[in-house]
mmCIF file of C-alpha atoms in Angstrom:
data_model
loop_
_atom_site.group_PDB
_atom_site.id
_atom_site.type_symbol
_atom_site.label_atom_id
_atom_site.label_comp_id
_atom_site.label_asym_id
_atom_site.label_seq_id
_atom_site.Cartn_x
_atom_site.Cartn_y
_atom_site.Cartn_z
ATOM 1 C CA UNK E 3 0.000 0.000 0.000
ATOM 2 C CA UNK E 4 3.036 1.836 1.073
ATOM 3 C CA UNK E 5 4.080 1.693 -2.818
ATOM 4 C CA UNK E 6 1.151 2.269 -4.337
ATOM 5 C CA UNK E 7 0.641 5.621 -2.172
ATOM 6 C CA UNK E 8 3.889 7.083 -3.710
ATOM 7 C CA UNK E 9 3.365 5.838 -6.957
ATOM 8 C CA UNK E 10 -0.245 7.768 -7.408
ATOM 9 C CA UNK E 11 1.557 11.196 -5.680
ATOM 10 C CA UNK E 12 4.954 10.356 -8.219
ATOM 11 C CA UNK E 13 2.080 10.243 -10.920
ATOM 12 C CA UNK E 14 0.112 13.299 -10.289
ATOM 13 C CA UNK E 15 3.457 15.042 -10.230
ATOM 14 C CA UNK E 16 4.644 14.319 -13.573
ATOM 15 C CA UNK E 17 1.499 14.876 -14.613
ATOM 16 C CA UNK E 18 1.494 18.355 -12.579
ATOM 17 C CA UNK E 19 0.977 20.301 -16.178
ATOM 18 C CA UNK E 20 -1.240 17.970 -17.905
ATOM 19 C CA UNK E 21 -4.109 18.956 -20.050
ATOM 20 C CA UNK E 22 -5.816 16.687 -18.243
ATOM 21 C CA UNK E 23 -5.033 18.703 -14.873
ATOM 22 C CA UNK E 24 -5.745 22.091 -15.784
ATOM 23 C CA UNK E 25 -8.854 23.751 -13.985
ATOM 24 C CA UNK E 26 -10.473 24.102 -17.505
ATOM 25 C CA UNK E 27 -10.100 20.878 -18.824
ATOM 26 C CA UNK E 28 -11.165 19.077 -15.676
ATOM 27 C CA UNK E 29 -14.308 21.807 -15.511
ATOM 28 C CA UNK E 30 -15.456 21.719 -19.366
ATOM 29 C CA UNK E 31 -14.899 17.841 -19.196
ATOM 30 C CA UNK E 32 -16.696 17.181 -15.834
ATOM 31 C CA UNK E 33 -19.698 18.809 -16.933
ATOM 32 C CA UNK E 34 -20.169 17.075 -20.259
ATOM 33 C CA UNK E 35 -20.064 14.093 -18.025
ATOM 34 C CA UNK E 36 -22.408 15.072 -16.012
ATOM 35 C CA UNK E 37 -24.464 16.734 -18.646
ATOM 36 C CA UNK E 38 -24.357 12.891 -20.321
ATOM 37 C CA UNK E 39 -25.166 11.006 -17.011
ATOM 38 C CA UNK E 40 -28.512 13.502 -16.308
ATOM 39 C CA UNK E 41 -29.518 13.402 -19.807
ATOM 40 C CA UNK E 42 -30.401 9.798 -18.981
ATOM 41 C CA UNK E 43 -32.424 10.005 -16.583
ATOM 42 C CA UNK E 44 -35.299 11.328 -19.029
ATOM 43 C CA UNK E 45 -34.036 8.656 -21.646
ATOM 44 C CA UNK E 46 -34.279 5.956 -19.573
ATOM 45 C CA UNK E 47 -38.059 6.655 -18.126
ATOM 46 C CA UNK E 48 -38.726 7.322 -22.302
ATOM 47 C CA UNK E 49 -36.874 4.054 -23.178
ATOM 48 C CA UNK E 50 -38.832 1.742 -20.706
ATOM 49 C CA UNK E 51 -41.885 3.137 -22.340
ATOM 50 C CA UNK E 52 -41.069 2.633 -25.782
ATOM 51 C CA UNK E 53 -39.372 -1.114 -24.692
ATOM 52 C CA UNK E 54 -42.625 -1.800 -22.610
ATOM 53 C CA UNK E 55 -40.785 -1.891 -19.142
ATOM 54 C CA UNK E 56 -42.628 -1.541 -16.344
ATOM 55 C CA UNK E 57 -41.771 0.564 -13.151
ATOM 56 C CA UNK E 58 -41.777 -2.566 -10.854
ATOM 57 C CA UNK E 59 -40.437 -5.113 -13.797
ATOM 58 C CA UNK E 60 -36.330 -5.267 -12.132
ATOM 59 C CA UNK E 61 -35.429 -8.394 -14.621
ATOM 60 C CA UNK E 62 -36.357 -6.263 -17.905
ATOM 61 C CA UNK E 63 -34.472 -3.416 -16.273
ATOM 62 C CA UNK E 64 -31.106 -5.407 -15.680
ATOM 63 C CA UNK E 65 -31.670 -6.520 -19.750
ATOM 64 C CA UNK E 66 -32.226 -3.434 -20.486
ATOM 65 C CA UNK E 67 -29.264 -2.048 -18.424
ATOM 66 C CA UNK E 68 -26.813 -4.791 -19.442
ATOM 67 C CA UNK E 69 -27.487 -4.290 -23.413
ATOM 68 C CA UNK E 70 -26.632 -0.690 -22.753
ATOM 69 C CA UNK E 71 -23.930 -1.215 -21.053
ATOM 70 C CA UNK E 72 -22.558 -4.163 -23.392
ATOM 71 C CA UNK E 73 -22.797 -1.778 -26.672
ATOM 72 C CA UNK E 74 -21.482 0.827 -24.618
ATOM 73 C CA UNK E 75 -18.025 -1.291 -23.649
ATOM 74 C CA UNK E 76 -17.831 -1.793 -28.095
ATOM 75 C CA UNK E 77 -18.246 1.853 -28.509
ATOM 76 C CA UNK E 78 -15.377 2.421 -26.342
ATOM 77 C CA UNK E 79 -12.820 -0.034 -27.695
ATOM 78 C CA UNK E 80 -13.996 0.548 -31.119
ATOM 79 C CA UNK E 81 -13.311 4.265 -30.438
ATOM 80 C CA UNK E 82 -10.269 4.068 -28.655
ATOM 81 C CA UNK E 83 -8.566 1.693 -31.256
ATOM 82 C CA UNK E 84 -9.407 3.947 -33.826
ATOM 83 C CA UNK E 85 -8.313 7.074 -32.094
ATOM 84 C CA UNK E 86 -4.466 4.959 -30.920
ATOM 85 C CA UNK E 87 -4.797 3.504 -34.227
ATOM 86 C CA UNK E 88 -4.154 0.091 -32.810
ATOM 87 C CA UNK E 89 -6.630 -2.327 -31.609
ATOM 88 C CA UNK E 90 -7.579 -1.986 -27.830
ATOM 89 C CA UNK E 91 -6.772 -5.926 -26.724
ATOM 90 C CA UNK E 92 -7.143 -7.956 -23.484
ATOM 91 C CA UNK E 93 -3.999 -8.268 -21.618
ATOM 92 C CA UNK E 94 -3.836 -11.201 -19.334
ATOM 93 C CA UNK E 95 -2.597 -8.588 -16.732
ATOM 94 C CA UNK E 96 -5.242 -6.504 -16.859
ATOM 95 C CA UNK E 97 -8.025 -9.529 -16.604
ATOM 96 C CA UNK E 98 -8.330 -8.455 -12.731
ATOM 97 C CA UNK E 99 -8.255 -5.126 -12.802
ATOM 98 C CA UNK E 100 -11.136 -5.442 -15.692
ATOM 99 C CA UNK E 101 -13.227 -8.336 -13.188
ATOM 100 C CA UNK E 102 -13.072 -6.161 -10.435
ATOM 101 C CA UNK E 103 -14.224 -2.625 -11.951
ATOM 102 C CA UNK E 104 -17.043 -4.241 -14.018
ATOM 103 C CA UNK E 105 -18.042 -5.808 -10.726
ATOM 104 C CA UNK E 106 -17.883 -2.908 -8.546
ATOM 105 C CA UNK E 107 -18.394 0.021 -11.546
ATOM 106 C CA UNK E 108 -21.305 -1.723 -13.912
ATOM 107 C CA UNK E 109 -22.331 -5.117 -12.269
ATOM 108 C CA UNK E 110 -22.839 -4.647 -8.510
ATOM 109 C CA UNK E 111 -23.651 -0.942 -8.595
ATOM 110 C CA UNK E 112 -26.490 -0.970 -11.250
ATOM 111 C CA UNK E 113 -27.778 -4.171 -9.903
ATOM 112 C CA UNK E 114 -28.300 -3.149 -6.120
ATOM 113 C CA UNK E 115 -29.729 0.495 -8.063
ATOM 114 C CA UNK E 116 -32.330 -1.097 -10.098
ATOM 115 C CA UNK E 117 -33.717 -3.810 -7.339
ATOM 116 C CA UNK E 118 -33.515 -0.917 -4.689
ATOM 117 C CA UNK E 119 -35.403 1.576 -6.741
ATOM 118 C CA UNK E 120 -37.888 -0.812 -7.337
ATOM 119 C CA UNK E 121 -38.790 -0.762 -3.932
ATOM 120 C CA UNK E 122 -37.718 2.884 -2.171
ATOM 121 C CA UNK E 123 -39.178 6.137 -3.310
ATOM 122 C CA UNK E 124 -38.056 8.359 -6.163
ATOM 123 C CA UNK E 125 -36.655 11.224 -3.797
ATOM 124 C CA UNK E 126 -35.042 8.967 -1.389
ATOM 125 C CA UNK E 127 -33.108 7.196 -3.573
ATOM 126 C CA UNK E 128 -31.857 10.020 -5.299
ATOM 127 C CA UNK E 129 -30.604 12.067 -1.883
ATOM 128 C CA UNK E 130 -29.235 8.021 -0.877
ATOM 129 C CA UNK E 131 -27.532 8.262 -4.595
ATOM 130 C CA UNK E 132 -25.606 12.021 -4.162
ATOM 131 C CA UNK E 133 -23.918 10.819 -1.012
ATOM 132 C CA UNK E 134 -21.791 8.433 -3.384
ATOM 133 C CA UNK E 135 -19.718 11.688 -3.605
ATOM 134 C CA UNK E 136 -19.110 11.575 0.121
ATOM 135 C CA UNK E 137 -18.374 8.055 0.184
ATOM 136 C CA UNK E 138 -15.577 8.740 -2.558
ATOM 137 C CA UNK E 139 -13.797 11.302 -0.540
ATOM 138 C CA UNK E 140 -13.587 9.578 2.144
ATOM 139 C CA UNK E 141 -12.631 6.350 0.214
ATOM 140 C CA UNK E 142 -9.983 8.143 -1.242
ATOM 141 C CA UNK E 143 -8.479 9.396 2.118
ATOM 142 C CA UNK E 144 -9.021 6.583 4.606
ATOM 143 C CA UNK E 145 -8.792 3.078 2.123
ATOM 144 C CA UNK E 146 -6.628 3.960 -0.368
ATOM 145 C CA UNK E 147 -5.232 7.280 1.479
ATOM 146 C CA UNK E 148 -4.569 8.484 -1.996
ATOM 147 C CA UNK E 149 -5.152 12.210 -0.481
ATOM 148 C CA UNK E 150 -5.924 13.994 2.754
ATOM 149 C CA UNK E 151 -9.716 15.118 3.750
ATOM 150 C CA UNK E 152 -9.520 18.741 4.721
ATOM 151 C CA UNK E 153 -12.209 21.392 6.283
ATOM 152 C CA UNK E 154 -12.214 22.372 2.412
ATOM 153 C CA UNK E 155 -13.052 18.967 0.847
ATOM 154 C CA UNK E 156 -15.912 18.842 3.502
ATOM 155 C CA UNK E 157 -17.527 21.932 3.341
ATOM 156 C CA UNK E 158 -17.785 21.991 -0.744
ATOM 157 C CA UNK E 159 -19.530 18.385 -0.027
ATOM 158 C CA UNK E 160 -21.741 19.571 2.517
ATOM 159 C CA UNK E 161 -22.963 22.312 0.348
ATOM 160 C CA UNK E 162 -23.225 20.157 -2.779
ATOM 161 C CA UNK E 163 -25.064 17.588 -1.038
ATOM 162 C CA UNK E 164 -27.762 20.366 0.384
ATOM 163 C CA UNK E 165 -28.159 21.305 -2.946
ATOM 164 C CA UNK E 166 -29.122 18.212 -3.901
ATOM 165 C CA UNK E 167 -31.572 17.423 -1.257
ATOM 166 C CA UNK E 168 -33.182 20.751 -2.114
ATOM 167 C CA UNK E 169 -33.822 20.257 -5.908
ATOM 168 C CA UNK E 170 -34.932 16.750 -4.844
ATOM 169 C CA UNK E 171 -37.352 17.889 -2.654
ATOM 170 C CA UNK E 172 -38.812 20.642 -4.625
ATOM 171 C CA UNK E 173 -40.809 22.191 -1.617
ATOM 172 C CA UNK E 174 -42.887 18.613 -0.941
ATOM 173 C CA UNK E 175 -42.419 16.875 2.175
ATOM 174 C CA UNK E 176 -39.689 13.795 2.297
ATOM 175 C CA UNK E 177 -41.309 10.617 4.185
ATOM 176 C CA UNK E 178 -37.923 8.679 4.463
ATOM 177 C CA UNK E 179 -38.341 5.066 5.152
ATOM 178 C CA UNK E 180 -35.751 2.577 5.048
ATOM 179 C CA UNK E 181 -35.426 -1.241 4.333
ATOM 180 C CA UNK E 182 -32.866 -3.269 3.397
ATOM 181 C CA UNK E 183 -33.840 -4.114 0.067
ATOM 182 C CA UNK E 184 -34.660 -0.413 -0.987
ATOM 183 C CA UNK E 185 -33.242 1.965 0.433
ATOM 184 C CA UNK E 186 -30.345 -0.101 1.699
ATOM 185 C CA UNK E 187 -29.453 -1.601 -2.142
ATOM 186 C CA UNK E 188 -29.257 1.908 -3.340
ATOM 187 C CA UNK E 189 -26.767 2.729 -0.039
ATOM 188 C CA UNK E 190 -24.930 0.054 -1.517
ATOM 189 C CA UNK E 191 -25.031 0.714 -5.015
ATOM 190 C CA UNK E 192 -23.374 4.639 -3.789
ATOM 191 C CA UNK E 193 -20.629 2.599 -1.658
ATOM 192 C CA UNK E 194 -19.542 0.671 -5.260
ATOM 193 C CA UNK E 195 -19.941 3.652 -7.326
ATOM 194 C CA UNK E 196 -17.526 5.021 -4.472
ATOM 195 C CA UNK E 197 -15.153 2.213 -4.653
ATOM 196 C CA UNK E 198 -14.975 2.338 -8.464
ATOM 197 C CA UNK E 199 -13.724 5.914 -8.517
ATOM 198 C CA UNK E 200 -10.502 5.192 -6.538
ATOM 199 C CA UNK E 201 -9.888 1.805 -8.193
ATOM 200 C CA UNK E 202 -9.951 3.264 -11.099
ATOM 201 C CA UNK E 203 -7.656 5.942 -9.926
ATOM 202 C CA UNK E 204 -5.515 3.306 -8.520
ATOM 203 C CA UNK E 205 -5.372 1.067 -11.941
ATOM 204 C CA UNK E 206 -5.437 3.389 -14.166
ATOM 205 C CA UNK E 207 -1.967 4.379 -12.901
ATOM 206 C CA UNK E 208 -0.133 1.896 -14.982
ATOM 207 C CA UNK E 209 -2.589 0.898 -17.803
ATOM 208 C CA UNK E 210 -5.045 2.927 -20.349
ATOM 209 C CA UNK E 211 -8.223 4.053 -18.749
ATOM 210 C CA UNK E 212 -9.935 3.894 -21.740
ATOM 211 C CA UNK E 213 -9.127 0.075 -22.385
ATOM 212 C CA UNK E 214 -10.170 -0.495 -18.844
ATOM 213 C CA UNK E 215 -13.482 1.450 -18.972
ATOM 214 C CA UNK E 216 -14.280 -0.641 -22.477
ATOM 215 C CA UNK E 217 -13.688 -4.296 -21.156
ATOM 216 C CA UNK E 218 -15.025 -3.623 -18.108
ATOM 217 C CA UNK E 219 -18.720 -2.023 -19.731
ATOM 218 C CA UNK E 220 -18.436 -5.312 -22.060
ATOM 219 C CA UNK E 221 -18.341 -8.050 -18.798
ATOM 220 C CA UNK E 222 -20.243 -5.907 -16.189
ATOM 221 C CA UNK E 223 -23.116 -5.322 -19.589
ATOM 222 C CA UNK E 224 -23.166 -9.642 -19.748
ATOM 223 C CA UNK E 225 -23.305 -10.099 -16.075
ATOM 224 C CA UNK E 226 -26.508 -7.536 -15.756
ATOM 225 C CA UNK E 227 -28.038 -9.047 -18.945
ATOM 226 C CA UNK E 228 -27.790 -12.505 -17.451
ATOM 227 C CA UNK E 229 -29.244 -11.516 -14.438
ATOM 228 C CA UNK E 230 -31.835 -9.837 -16.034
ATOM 229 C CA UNK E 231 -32.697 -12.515 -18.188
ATOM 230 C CA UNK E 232 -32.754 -15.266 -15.377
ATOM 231 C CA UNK E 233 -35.145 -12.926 -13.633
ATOM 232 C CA UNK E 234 -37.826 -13.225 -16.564
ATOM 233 C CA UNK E 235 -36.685 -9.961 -18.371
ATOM 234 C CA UNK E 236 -37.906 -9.028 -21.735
ATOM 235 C CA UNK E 237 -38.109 -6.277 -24.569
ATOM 236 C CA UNK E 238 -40.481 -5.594 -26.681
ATOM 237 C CA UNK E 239 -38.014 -4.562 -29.769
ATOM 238 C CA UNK E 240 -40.837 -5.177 -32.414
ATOM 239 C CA UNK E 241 -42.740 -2.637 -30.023
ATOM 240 C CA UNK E 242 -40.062 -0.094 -29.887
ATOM 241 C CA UNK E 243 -38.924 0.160 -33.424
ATOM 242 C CA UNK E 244 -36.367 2.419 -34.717
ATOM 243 C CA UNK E 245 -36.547 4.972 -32.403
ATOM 244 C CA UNK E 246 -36.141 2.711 -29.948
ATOM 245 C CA UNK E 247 -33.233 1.448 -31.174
ATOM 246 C CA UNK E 248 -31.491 4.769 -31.387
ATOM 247 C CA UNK E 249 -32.105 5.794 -27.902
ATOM 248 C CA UNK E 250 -30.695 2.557 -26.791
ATOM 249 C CA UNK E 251 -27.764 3.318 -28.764
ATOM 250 C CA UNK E 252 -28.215 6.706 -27.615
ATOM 251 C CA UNK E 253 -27.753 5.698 -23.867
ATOM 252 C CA UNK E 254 -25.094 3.460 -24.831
ATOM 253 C CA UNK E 255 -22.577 6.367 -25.884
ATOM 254 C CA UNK E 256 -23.506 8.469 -22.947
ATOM 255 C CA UNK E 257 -21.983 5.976 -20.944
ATOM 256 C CA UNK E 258 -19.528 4.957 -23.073
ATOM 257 C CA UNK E 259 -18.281 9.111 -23.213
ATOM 258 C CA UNK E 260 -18.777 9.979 -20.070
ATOM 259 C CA UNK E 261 -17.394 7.272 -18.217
ATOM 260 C CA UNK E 262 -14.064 7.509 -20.276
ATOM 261 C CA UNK E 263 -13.623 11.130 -19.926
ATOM 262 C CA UNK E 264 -14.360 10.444 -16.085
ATOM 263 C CA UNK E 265 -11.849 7.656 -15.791
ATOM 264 C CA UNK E 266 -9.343 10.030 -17.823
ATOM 265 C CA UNK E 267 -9.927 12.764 -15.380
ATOM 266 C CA UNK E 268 -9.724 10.786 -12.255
ATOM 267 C CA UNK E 269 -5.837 9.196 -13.778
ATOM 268 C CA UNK E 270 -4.628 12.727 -13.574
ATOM 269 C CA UNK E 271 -6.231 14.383 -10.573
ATOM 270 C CA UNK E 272 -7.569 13.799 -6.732
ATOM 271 C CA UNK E 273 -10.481 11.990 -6.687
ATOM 272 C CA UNK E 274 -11.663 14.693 -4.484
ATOM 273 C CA UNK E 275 -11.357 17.367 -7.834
ATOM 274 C CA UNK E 276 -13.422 15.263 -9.723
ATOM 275 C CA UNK E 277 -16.408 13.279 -7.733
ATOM 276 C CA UNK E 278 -17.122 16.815 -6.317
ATOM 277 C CA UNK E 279 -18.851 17.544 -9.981
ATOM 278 C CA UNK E 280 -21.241 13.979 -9.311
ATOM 279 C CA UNK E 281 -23.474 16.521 -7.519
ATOM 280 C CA UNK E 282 -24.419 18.230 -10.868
ATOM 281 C CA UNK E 283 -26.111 15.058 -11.822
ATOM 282 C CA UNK E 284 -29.421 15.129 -10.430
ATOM 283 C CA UNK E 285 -29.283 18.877 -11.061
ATOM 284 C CA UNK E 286 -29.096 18.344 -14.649
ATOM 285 C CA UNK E 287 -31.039 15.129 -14.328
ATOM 286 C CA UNK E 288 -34.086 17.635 -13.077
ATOM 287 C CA UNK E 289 -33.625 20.216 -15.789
ATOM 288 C CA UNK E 290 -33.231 18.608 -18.952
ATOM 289 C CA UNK E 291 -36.511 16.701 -17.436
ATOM 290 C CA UNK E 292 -38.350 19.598 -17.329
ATOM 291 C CA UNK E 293 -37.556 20.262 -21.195
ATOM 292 C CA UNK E 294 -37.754 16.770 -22.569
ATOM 293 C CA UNK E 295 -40.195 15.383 -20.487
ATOM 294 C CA UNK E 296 -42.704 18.715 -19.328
ATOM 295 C CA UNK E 297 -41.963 18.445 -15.915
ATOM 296 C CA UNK E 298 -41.606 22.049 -15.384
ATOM 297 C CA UNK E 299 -42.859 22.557 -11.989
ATOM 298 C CA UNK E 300 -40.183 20.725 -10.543
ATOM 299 C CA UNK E 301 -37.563 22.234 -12.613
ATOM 300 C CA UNK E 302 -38.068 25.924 -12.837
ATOM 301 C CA UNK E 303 -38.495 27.021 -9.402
ATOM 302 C CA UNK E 304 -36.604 28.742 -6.772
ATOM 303 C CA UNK E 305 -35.783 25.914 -4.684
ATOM 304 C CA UNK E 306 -34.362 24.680 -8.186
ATOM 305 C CA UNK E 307 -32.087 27.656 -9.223
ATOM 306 C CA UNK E 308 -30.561 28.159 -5.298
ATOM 307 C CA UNK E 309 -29.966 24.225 -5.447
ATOM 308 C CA UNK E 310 -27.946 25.073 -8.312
ATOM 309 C CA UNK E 311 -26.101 27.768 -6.592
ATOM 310 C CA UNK E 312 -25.006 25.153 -3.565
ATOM 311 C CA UNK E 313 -23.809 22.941 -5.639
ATOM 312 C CA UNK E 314 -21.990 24.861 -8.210
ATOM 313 C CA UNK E 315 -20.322 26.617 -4.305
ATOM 314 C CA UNK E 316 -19.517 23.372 -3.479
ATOM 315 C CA UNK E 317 -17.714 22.845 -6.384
ATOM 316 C CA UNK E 318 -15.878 26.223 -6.478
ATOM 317 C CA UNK E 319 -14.515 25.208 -2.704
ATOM 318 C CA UNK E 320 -13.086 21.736 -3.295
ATOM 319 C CA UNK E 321 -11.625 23.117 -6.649
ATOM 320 C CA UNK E 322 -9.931 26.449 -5.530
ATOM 321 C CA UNK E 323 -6.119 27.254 -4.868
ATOM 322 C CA UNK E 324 -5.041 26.838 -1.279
#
């Protein structure tokens, strides 16, 4: 651990003038993620309409979730091989890096998410869901001690997550309930979406984040489709048609962009500098609702627009100079 702990500091010195690290680059490209990750929440309540998924259905979910995800790891190799101009291959070596991330990033996260939020409310699990971003500070500092928590970190997470709970809220009241298999999966789903940020901090040290992020969207995609299909999942592609088709494919390449850029940005900087930006999510999430889907009175509101304000404060802390 000892070793690994001066080879992530040796790294982020060398890489002290990186694109990669400039306040920018890490701004512009953190926001396209998130811009990607909330356009889908309105795609995927529009895709399990045209696919003929129901609210409660978990098994179509996971097959739904799994093809995604599968198309999504081809979009990335295909991409990245083009880009290096050499085909993206397994390397035995990197076989347990790949297990582990798909397990932790794609398999175990989005599993425990769709079975929880079949059972636990829409608000709950999205306040349960924005304290991933805690979780990965504090991952970072006392796991992998990859960097120190300070009064800064904390206070730009505080304010982010507030921000959060108000846009969630949206001036109705919150009956929180909790049991194990709803609110509890989706508290687990935010500890392995917390885990995956620092492993892939950690791996991504010595091998290509973008190989990593493909191969592991490829086996975590199979694991979820299996499990969806075991659990009596189905699509109704005939039903869907062409358009949707496209969204799928749609949904695929936000995850297959986003999570790239993300693992990209996490290989350079803290993880502290970069999950700080996971509270724009439901933000945007919210918002591009409102246009795509009409739901305006949640979106344009004041509780809305001062949410925004915490969180971008939030961000502004954790990022500024000492």
């Amino acid at each position: 651990m000892e070793k690994y702990r001066s080879d992530i500091y040796t790294d982020q010195k060398s890489h002290g003038n990186s694109f990669w690290t400039r306040t920018a680059a890490v701004v512009v490209f953190a926001f396209i993620c998130c811009f990607l990750w909330g356009s889908a929440f309105p795609c995927i309540k529009t895709g399990y309409s045209l696919f003929g998924v129901a609210s409660d259905d978990t098994g179509s979910q996971l097959l739904f979730a799994g093809i995604r995800f599968f198309f999504a790891g081809v979009m990335v190799i295909a991409a990245g091989s083009i880009i290096q101009k050499r085909f993206l291959r397994l390397e035995r070596r990197t076989v347990p890096k790949i297990l582990t991330l798909s397990i932790f990033q794609t398999a175990g996260q989005y599993f425990f998410f769709y079975v929880g939020l079949a059972h636990a409310s829409g608000v709950s699990s999205s306040i349960i869901e924005a304290s991933s971003t805690f979780f990965a500070i504090l991952i970072a500092a006392f796991i992998f001690r990859t960097e120190k928590l300070t009064l800064r970190k904390v206070t730009g997470s505080i304010l982010g997550f507030a921000g959060v709970v108000l846009v969630q809220l949206g001036g109705a009241s919150l009956t929180f309930h909790f049991v194990l298999n709803g609110e509890g999966f989706i508290l687990i789903s935010t500890l392995f979406s917390a885990v995956s940020s620092s492993l892939i901090k950690r791996f991504s040290s010595n091998s290509d984040p973008v190989t990593l992020s493909g191969y592991q969207f490829i086996l975590g995609g199979i694991m979820l489709a299996a499990a969806g299909c075991i659990s009596g999942g189905r699509l109704d592609f005939s039903g869907a048609g062409a358009a949707g088709v496209m969204l799928l494919f749609y949904m695929a390449f936000i995850s297959a962009a986003a999570y790239t850029l993300w693992g990209i940005l996490l290989k350079y900087n803290p993880v502290s500098r970069v999950s700080i930006f996971g509270f724009m999510n439901p933000v945007i999430g919210v918002l591009l609702s409102a246009v795509i889907l009409g739901e305006y009175s949640q979106a344009f509101n004041l509780p809305a627009l001062i949410a925004l304000i915490l969180v971008s404060l939030g961000i502004i802390v954790v990022n500024q100079k000492k």
